[in-house]
PDB file of C-alpha atoms in Angstrom:
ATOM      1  CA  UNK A  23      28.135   5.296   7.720  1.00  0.00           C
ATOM      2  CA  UNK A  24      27.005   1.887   8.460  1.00  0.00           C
ATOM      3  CA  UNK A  25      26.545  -0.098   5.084  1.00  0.00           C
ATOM      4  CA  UNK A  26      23.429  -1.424   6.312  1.00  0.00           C
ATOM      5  CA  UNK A  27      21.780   2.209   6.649  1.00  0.00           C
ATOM      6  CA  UNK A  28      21.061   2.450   3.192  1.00  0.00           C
ATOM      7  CA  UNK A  29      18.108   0.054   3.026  1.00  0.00           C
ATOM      8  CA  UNK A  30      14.691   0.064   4.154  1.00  0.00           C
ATOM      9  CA  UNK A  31      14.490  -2.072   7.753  1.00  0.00           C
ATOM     10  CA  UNK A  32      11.302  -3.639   8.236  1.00  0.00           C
ATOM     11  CA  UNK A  33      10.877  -1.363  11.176  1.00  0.00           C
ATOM     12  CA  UNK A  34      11.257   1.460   8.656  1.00  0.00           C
ATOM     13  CA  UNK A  35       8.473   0.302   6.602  1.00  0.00           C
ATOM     14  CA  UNK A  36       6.183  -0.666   9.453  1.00  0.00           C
ATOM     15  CA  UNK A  37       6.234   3.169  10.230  1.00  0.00           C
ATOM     16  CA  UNK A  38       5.568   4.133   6.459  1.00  0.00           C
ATOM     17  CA  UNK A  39       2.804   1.670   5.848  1.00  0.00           C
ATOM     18  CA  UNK A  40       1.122   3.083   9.847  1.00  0.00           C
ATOM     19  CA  UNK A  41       1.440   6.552   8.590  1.00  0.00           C
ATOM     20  CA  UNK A  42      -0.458   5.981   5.518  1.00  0.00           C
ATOM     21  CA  UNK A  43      -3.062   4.036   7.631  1.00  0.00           C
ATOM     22  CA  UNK A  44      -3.247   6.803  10.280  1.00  0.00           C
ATOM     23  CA  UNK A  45      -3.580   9.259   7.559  1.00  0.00           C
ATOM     24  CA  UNK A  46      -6.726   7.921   6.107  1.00  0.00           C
ATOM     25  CA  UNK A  47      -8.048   6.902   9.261  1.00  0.00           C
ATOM     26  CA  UNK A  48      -7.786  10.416  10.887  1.00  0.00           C
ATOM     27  CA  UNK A  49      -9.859  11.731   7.524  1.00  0.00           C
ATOM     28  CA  UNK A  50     -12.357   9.440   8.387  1.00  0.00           C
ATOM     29  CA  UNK A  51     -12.591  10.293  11.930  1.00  0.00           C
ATOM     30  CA  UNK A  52     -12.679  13.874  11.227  1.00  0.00           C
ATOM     31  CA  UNK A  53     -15.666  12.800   8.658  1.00  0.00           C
ATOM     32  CA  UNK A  54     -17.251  10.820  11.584  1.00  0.00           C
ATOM     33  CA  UNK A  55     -16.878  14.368  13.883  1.00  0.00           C
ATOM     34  CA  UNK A  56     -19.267  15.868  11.218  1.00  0.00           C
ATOM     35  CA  UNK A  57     -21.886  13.203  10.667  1.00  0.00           C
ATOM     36  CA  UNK A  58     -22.308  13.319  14.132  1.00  0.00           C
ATOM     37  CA  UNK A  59     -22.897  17.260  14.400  1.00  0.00           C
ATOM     38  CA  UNK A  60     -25.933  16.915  11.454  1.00  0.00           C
ATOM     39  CA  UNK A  61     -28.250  15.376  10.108  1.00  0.00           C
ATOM     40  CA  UNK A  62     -26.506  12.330   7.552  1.00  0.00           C
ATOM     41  CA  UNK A  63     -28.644   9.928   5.946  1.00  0.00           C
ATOM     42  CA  UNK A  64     -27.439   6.039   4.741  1.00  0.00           C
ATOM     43  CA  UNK A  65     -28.148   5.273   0.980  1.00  0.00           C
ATOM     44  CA  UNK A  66     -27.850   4.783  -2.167  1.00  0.00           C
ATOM     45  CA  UNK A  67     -27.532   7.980  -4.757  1.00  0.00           C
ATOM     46  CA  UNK A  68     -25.811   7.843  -7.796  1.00  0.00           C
ATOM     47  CA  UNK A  69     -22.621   9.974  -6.378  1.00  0.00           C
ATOM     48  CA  UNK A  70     -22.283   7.085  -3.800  1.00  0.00           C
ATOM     49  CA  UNK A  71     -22.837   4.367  -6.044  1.00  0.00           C
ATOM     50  CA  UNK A  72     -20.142   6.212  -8.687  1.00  0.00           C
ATOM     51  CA  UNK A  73     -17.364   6.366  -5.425  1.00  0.00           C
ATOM     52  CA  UNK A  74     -17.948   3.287  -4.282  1.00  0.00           C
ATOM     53  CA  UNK A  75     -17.219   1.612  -7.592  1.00  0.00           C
ATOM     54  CA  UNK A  76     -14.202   3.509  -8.599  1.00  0.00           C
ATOM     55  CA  UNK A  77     -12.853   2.655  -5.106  1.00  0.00           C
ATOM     56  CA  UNK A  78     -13.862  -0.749  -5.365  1.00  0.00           C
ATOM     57  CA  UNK A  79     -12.069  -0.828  -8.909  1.00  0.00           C
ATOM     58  CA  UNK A  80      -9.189   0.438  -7.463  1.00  0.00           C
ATOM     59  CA  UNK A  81      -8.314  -2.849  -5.270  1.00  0.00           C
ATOM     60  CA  UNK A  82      -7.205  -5.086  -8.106  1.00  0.00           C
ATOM     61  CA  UNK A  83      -5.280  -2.253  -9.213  1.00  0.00           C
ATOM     62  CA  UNK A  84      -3.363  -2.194  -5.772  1.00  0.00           C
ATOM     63  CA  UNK A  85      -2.749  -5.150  -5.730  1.00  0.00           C
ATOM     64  CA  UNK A  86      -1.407  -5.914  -9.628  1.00  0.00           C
ATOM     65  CA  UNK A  87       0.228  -2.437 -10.078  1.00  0.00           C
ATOM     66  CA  UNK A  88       2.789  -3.270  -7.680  1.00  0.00           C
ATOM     67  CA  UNK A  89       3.562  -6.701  -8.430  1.00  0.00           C
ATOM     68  CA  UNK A  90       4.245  -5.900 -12.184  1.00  0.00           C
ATOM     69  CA  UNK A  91       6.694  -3.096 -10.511  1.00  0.00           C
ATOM     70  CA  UNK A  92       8.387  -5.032  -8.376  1.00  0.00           C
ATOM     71  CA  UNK A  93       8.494  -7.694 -10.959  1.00  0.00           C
ATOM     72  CA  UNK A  94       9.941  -5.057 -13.406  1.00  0.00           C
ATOM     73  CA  UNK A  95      12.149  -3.502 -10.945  1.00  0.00           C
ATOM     74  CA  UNK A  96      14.018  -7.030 -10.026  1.00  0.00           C
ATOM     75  CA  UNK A  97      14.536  -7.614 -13.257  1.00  0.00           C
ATOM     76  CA  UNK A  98      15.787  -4.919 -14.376  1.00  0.00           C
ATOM     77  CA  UNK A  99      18.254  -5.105 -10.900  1.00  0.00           C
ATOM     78  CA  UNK A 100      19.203  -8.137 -11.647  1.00  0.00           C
ATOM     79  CA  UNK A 101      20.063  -7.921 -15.242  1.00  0.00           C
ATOM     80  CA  UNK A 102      22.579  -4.681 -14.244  1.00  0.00           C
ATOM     81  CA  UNK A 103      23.831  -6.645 -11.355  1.00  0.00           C
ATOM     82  CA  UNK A 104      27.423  -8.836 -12.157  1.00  0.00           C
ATOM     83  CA  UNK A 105      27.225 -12.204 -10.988  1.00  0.00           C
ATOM     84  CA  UNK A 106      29.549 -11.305  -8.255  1.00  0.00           C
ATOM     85  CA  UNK A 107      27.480  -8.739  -7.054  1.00  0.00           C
ATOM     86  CA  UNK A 108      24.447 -11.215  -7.436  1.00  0.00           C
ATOM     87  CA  UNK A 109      26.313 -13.568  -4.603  1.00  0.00           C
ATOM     88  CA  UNK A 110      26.703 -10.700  -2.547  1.00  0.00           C
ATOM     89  CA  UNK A 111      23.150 -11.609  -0.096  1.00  0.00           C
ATOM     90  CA  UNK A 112      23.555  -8.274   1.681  1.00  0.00           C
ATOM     91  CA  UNK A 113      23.791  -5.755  -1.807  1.00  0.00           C
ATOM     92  CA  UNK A 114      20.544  -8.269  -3.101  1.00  0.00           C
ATOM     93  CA  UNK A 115      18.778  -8.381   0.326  1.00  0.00           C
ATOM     94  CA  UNK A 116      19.014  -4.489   0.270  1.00  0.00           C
ATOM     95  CA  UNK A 117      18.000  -4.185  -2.951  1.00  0.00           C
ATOM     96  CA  UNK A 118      15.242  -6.527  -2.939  1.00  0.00           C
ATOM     97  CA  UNK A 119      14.494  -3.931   0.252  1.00  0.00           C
ATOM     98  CA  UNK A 120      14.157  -0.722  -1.618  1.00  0.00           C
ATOM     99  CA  UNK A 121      11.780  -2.929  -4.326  1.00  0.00           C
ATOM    100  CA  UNK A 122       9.610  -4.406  -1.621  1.00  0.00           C
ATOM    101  CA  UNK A 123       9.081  -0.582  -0.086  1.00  0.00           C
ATOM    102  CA  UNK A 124       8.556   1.240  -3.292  1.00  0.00           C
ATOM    103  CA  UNK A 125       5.837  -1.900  -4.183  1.00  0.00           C
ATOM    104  CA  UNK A 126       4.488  -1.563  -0.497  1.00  0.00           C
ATOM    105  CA  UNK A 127       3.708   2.140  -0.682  1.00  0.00           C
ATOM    106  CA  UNK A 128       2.153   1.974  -4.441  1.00  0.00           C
ATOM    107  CA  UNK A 129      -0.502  -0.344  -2.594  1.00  0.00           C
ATOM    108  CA  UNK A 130      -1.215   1.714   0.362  1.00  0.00           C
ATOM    109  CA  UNK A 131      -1.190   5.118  -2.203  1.00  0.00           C
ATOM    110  CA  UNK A 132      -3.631   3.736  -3.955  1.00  0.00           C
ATOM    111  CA  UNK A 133      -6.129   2.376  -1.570  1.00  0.00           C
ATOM    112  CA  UNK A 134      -5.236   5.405   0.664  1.00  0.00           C
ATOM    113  CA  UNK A 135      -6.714   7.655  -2.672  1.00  0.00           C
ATOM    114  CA  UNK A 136      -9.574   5.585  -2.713  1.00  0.00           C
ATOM    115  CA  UNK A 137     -10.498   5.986   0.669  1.00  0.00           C
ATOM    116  CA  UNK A 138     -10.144   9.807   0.681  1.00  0.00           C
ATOM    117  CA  UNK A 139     -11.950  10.193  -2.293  1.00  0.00           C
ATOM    118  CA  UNK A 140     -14.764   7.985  -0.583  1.00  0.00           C
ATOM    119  CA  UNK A 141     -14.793  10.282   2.667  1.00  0.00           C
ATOM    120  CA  UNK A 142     -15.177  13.100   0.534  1.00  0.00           C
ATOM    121  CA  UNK A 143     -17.848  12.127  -1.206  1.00  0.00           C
ATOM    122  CA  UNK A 144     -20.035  11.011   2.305  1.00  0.00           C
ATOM    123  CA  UNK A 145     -18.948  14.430   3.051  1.00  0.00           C
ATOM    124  CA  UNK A 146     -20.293  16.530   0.187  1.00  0.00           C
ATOM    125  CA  UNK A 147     -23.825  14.627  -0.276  1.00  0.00           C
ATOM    126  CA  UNK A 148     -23.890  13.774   3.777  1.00  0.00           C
ATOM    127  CA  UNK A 149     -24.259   9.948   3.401  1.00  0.00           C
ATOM    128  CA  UNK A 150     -22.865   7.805   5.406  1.00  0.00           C
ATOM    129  CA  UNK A 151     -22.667   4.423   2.688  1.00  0.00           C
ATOM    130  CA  UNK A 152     -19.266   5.945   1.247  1.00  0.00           C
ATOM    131  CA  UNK A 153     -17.921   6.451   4.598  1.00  0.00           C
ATOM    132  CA  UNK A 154     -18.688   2.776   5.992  1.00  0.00           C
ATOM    133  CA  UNK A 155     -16.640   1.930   2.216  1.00  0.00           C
ATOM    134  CA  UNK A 156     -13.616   3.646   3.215  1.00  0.00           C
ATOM    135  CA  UNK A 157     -13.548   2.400   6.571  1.00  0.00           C
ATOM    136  CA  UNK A 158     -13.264  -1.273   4.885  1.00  0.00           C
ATOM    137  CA  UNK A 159     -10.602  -0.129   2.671  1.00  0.00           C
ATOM    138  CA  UNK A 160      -8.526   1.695   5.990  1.00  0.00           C
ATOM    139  CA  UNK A 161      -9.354  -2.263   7.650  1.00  0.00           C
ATOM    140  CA  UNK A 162      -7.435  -3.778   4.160  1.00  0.00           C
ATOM    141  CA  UNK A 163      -4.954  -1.687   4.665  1.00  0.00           C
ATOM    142  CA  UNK A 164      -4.505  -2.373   8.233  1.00  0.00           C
ATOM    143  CA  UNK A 165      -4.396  -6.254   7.074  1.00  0.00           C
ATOM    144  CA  UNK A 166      -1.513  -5.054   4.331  1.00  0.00           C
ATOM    145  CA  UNK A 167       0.828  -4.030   6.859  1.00  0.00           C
ATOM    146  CA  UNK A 168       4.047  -6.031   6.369  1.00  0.00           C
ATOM    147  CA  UNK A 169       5.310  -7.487   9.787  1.00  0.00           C
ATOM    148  CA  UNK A 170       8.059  -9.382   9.986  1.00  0.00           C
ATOM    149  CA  UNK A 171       6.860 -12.840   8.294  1.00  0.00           C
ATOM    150  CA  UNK A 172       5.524 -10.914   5.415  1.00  0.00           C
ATOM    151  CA  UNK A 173       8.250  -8.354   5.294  1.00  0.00           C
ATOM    152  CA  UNK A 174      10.854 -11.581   4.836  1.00  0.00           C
ATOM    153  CA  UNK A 175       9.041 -13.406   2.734  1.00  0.00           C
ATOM    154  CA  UNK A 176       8.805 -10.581   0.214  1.00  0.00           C
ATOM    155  CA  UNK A 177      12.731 -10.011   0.901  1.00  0.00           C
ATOM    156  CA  UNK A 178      13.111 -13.723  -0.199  1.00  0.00           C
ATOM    157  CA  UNK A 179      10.948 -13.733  -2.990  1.00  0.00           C
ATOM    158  CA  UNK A 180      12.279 -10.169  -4.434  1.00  0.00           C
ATOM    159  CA  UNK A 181      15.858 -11.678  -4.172  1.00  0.00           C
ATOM    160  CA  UNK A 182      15.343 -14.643  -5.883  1.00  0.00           C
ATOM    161  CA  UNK A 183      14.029 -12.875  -9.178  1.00  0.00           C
ATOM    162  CA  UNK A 184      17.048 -10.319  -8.654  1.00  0.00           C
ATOM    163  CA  UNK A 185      19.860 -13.674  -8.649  1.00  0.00           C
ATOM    164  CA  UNK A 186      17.340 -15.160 -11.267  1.00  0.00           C
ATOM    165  CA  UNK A 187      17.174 -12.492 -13.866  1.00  0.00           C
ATOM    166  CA  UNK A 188      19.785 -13.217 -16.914  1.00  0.00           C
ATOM    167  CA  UNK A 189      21.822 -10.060 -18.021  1.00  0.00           C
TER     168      UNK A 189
END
């Protein structure tokens, strides 16, 4: 078995973080199917305004959740790591690899929850406000999705508070 194969590859991730997009965004489609088959209105009830503000309270949370993780999680790497293992970029580049995607899919799990939550609501009271929500969360999503640049740049930052963290 290639040594390699036991890490996340950015590629690998790419198709994780697309699935959980396409997964909220076919809910919402299949919500659009029904709007368009009766008669939906667009405003403001207290259900809506109650969905919209849990989701909308949910963002910070995807956002700090995972950092404290992956914060937690390279620490706690690093301290059980010898220093020779520490030198060793591929071991800490895979590492920082399996951090990265376990932080990565908290995010999109959360905002993904958010936005299904949000469809179902537009779907039980027939309003279309919650559903216009969740389509902005499946667009932040979208924007989350960790090409290349981002995927490296998280590698690099990941690794340096795995060599960083004292034993």
């Amino acid at each position: 078995m290639n040594a390699n194969a036991k890490h996340p590859s950015p590629f690998n991730l790419l198709v994780i973080s697309g699935a959980l997009c396409l997964g909220a965004l076919g809910f919402a489609v299949i919500a659009l199917v029904l709007i368009f088959q009766s008669e939906w209105r667009f405003e403001l009830t207290s259900l809506s305004v109650i969905a919209a503000v849990g989701a909308i309270s949910i963002l910070p949370a995807s956002f700090i959740v995972p950092m404290f993780v992956s914060r937690s999680t390279a620490r706690t790497l690093g301290r059980n790591m010898t220093p020779e293992q520490k030198k060793d970029a591929t071991l800490v580049a895979r590492s920082a690899a399996n951090v990265y995607q376990s932080a990565t899919i908290i995010r999109f799990a959360l905002i993904e929850g958010a936005v299904f939550f949000l469809i179902v609501v537009s779907i039980i009271e027939k309003n279309f406000l919650p559903w216009c929500i969740a389509i902005a969360l499946v667009a932040l999503m979208v924007s989350q999705i960790p090409f290349r640049m981002r995927y490296d740049e998280a590698i690099d930052s990941i690794s340096q508070r795995i060599r960083d963290a004292r034993s």
